[in-house]
Short mmCIF file of C-alpha atoms in Angstrom, two decimals:
data_model
loop_
_atom_site.label_atom_id
_atom_site.label_comp_id
_atom_site.label_asym_id
_atom_site.label_seq_id
_atom_site.Cartn_x
_atom_site.Cartn_y
_atom_site.Cartn_z
CA MET A 110 -0.12 -0.09 -0.01
CA LYS A 111 2.80 2.05 0.88
CA LYS A 112 4.75 1.22 -2.40
CA ILE A 113 1.46 2.76 -3.93
CA PHE A 114 1.09 5.76 -1.81
CA TYR A 115 4.61 6.40 -2.91
CA LEU A 116 3.95 5.77 -6.84
CA ILE A 117 0.81 8.12 -6.91
CA SER A 118 3.34 11.04 -5.40
CA ILE A 119 6.36 10.88 -7.22
CA THR A 120 3.33 10.77 -10.27
CA LEU A 121 1.85 13.28 -9.36
CA LEU A 122 4.36 15.25 -8.10
CA LEU A 123 6.16 14.91 -11.69
CA MET A 124 2.75 15.96 -13.21
CA SER A 125 2.82 19.51 -10.86
CA CYS A 126 6.96 19.80 -12.41
CA LYS A 127 5.91 19.93 -15.63
CA HIS A 128 3.02 21.97 -15.14
CA LEU A 129 5.64 24.39 -14.06
CA GLU A 130 7.84 24.07 -16.79
CA LEU A 131 4.63 24.71 -19.37
CA LYS A 132 3.28 27.37 -17.15
CA ASN A 133 1.90 30.45 -19.25
CA THR A 134 4.63 33.08 -18.97
CA THR A 135 3.92 36.55 -20.99
CA ILE A 136 6.49 38.23 -23.24
CA SER A 137 5.15 41.82 -23.75
CA VAL A 138 6.07 44.23 -26.94
CA SER A 139 4.60 47.59 -27.36
CA GLY A 140 5.88 50.98 -28.59
CA THR A 141 5.69 53.52 -31.03
CA SER A 142 6.66 53.77 -34.63
CA ARG A 143 7.14 57.75 -35.67
CA ASP A 144 9.09 59.45 -39.04
CA ILE A 145 10.91 61.81 -35.94
CA PHE A 146 12.22 64.24 -38.72
CA ARG A 147 8.43 65.01 -40.11
CA ASN A 148 7.03 64.30 -36.63
CA ILE A 149 4.26 62.31 -38.06
CA ASN A 150 2.90 58.81 -36.98
CA SER A 151 4.21 55.97 -39.13
CA PRO A 152 1.33 53.25 -39.30
CA ASN A 153 1.76 49.60 -40.88
CA VAL A 154 5.52 48.55 -39.52
CA LYS A 155 5.94 45.20 -38.66
CA ILE A 156 6.86 43.93 -35.68
CA VAL A 157 7.32 40.16 -35.53
CA LEU A 158 7.98 37.55 -32.26
CA TYR A 159 10.23 34.21 -33.63
CA GLU A 160 11.80 31.45 -31.62
CA GLN A 161 15.07 30.87 -31.88
CA HIS A 162 16.36 28.01 -33.20
CA PHE A 163 20.23 26.85 -34.36
CA GLU A 164 21.01 24.06 -36.71
CA ASN A 165 22.97 21.31 -35.41
CA VAL A 166 25.49 20.76 -38.14
CA PHE A 167 28.34 23.24 -39.25
CA PRO A 168 28.28 26.47 -39.86
CA TYR A 169 25.38 26.52 -36.83
CA HIS A 170 23.84 29.53 -37.69
CA SER A 171 20.44 30.18 -35.86
CA TYR A 172 17.25 30.91 -37.62
CA GLY A 173 14.06 31.92 -36.60
CA ILE A 174 10.67 30.70 -36.22
CA LYS A 175 7.74 33.08 -36.37
CA ILE A 176 5.45 32.50 -33.68
CA ASP A 177 2.95 35.95 -33.45
CA SER A 178 3.53 39.23 -34.88
CA THR A 179 1.54 43.17 -35.34
CA VAL A 180 1.24 46.01 -37.27
CA SER A 181 1.65 49.75 -35.70
CA ASP A 182 -2.19 51.54 -36.01
CA ALA A 183 -3.26 54.80 -37.41
CA ASN A 184 -1.30 56.43 -34.45
CA GLY A 185 1.77 54.49 -35.13
CA LYS A 186 1.10 52.31 -31.50
CA PHE A 187 1.64 48.61 -31.29
CA LYS A 188 0.97 45.95 -28.90
CA LEU A 189 1.93 41.93 -28.43
CA LYS A 190 1.33 39.82 -26.41
CA TYR A 191 2.61 35.95 -26.76
CA GLU A 192 1.98 33.03 -23.90
CA VAL A 193 5.33 31.33 -24.38
CA LYS A 194 5.26 27.47 -23.32
CA LYS A 195 8.44 26.47 -23.49
CA ASP A 196 12.07 26.99 -22.65
CA ILE A 197 13.19 28.83 -25.45
CA SER A 198 14.79 32.01 -26.32
CA HIS A 199 12.92 34.81 -28.47
CA PHE A 200 14.00 37.83 -30.36
CA ILE A 201 11.40 40.24 -31.98
CA ILE A 202 12.33 42.08 -35.82
CA VAL A 203 10.48 45.21 -36.87
CA SER A 204 10.37 45.76 -40.65
CA ASN A 205 8.55 47.05 -43.16
CA ASN A 206 4.79 45.32 -43.40
CA THR A 207 5.19 43.21 -46.64
CA ILE A 208 8.44 42.38 -48.51
CA ASP A 209 8.48 44.80 -51.16
CA ASN A 210 6.86 47.39 -49.79
CA LYS A 211 10.14 49.98 -48.89
CA HIS A 212 7.79 52.41 -47.44
CA TYR A 213 10.42 53.27 -44.13
CA LYS A 214 13.78 52.78 -43.37
CA ILE A 215 13.61 51.35 -39.88
CA GLU A 216 15.87 52.65 -36.91
CA ILE A 217 15.53 51.21 -33.24
CA ILE A 218 15.77 54.48 -30.98
CA ASN A 219 16.29 53.12 -27.54
CA LYS A 220 18.03 50.60 -29.00
CA ASP A 221 20.95 50.46 -26.53
CA GLU A 222 18.28 49.80 -23.69
CA PHE A 223 18.07 46.06 -25.22
CA GLU A 224 20.50 43.00 -26.03
CA THR A 225 20.41 43.27 -29.86
CA TYR A 226 22.26 41.89 -32.80
CA ASP A 227 22.13 42.03 -36.60
CA GLY A 228 18.37 43.48 -36.08
CA ARG A 229 16.98 40.92 -33.95
CA ILE A 230 16.41 42.09 -29.98
CA TYR A 231 16.17 39.73 -27.98
CA VAL A 232 13.15 38.93 -25.34
CA GLU A 233 12.39 37.08 -22.55
CA PRO A 234 8.98 36.11 -20.85
CA GLY A 235 8.08 37.46 -17.73
CA GLU A 236 9.72 41.23 -18.94
CA GLU A 237 8.02 44.06 -20.94
CA TYR A 238 9.86 45.68 -23.22
CA ASN A 239 9.02 49.61 -25.10
CA ILE A 240 10.69 49.67 -28.55
CA ASN A 241 10.56 53.29 -29.74
CA VAL A 242 10.96 52.93 -33.50
CA ASN A 243 12.25 55.79 -36.49
CA ALA A 244 10.32 54.63 -39.90
CA TYR A 245 10.75 57.35 -41.91
CA LYS A 246 10.34 57.75 -45.57
CA PRO A 247 14.20 58.37 -46.70
CA ASN A 248 14.39 61.30 -49.13
CA ILE A 249 15.35 60.95 -52.61
CA LEU A 250 18.48 62.44 -54.11
CA LYS A 251 17.83 63.56 -57.83
CA VAL A 252 21.32 63.60 -58.74
CA ASN A 253 22.34 65.63 -62.16
CA ALA A 254 25.82 64.98 -63.08
CA SER A 255 27.95 66.23 -65.86
CA VAL A 256 30.55 63.10 -65.98
CA GLN A 257 33.72 63.41 -68.09
CA ASN A 258 36.15 61.45 -69.71
CA ASN A 259 34.58 57.86 -68.57
CA THR A 260 37.39 56.39 -70.91
CA SER A 261 36.88 52.57 -68.43
CA HIS A 262 33.13 52.57 -68.74
CA ALA A 263 33.20 52.51 -64.44
CA LEU A 264 31.91 55.10 -62.87
CA SER A 265 30.05 54.02 -59.80
CA SER A 266 27.64 56.30 -57.64
CA TYR A 267 26.15 55.90 -54.52
CA ALA A 268 25.04 57.52 -51.07
CA SER A 269 26.20 56.56 -47.59
CA TYR A 270 25.49 58.15 -44.23
CA ARG A 271 27.90 57.53 -41.46
CA GLY A 272 30.64 55.87 -43.18
CA ASN A 273 31.49 54.62 -46.73
CA ILE A 274 28.73 51.79 -46.53
CA PRO A 275 25.28 52.74 -49.20
CA PHE A 276 23.20 53.43 -47.53
CA ASP A 277 20.98 51.35 -50.11
CA TRP A 278 22.66 48.68 -51.51
CA ASP A 279 19.54 48.65 -54.72
CA ARG A 280 19.94 52.27 -55.58
CA GLN A 281 23.94 52.23 -56.47
CA VAL A 282 24.46 53.05 -60.10
CA ILE A 283 27.16 52.82 -62.65
CA ILE A 284 27.48 55.06 -65.48
CA ARG A 285 28.90 53.54 -68.43
CA SER A 286 29.13 56.15 -71.15
CA GLU A 287 32.33 58.16 -71.83
CA ASN A 288 30.80 61.85 -71.78
CA ILE A 289 27.27 62.21 -70.74
CA ASP A 290 25.19 64.84 -68.75
CA THR A 291 23.01 62.23 -66.59
CA LEU A 292 20.57 62.17 -64.29
CA TYR A 293 19.98 59.05 -61.42
CA TYR A 294 18.26 58.90 -58.25
CA LEU A 295 19.75 58.16 -54.91
CA THR A 296 18.39 57.70 -51.61
CA ALA A 297 19.31 59.67 -47.86
CA ARG A 298 18.55 60.16 -44.13
CA PRO A 299 16.52 63.17 -44.24
CA ASP A 300 18.27 66.12 -42.12
CA SER A 301 21.74 64.37 -42.04
CA ASP A 302 24.98 64.50 -42.98
CA MET A 303 25.14 62.69 -46.19
CA THR A 304 28.00 61.54 -48.67
CA ILE A 305 27.66 61.01 -52.37
CA TYR A 306 30.25 58.39 -53.29
CA PHE A 307 31.69 58.79 -57.02
CA ARG A 308 34.21 55.65 -57.67
CA TYR A 309 35.98 54.86 -60.43
CA TYR A 310 38.06 52.48 -61.66
CA LYS A 311 40.80 53.15 -63.59
CA SER A 312 42.28 49.49 -65.04
CA ALA A 313 40.54 46.60 -64.61
CA SER A 314 42.14 45.68 -60.77
CA ALA A 315 40.26 46.43 -58.68
CA CYS A 316 43.30 47.77 -56.60
CA SER A 317 42.79 51.57 -58.67
CA SER A 318 39.61 52.32 -57.59
CA HIS A 319 39.72 55.80 -56.32
CA TYR A 320 36.91 57.91 -55.07
CA LYS A 321 35.45 61.56 -54.91
CA LEU A 322 32.98 63.23 -52.09
CA VAL A 323 29.82 65.44 -52.55
CA ASN A 324 28.83 66.26 -49.37
CA LEU A 325 25.35 67.96 -48.41
CA HIS A 326 23.36 67.84 -45.43
CA THR A 327 20.04 67.09 -46.27
CA ASN A 328 16.24 68.62 -45.39
CA THR A 329 12.87 66.84 -44.67
CA ASN A 330 12.10 67.61 -48.16
CA ASP A 331 10.82 64.28 -50.19
CA THR A 332 13.00 65.38 -52.84
CA ILE A 333 16.46 66.65 -53.10
CA PRO A 334 18.43 68.59 -56.45
CA VAL A 335 22.32 67.56 -56.59
CA TYR A 336 24.58 69.29 -59.31
CA CYS A 337 28.08 67.82 -59.67
CA THR A 338 30.71 67.75 -62.25
CA ILE A 339 32.95 64.80 -62.57
CA ASP A 340 35.97 64.13 -64.51
CA CYS A 341 37.48 60.87 -64.05
CA ASN A 342 41.05 62.14 -65.45
CA THR A 343 40.79 63.94 -61.83
CA PHE A 344 40.94 60.49 -60.37
#
């Protein structure tokens, strides 16, 4: 009889531990998305919650499985609550609402308050997270360039903010004509110090690249005209 009692007790204890392990714990995320340059709300920004998983073969990288999401409303407000039922890491990614909608550039204003990596904001159950998002329409730089002596037909142009990495990889332009007055478009961060880079290869070697820089401070206009003359003989 005692053996049966002990067996029942152990079973109930194990069930109790299992219940505690699976006890619902809430991940709470809220915040506001605004265009801080123009002081307007940014609706339709997507906030996605992922479970973090790891490959068990080389290169052992991590990946996310989407488990919940929400979008900011007309006032730029968003709120997401998810009941966690297993012990696993979670992270948030903030982005545009659809894959082909590059309506906003996304910046997390209070990023230093979170544990982040590669655009991920790591979150834990039992905590409340307030994410402030700067979601803005980039400026369009309307570049009017007079190009001369582009004999290698390898003049490229892009805009950058804080460094020489292109601000928008999709907006790089390659000019093939030797002499041309051309018009093309780049994107920029509003109310910021930007640089338009002109990179010229004097030969086929990658080591032969040279740069000219056009610096400007943008405003909050949708389109900003830029005028420049580029003589490739002066690189």
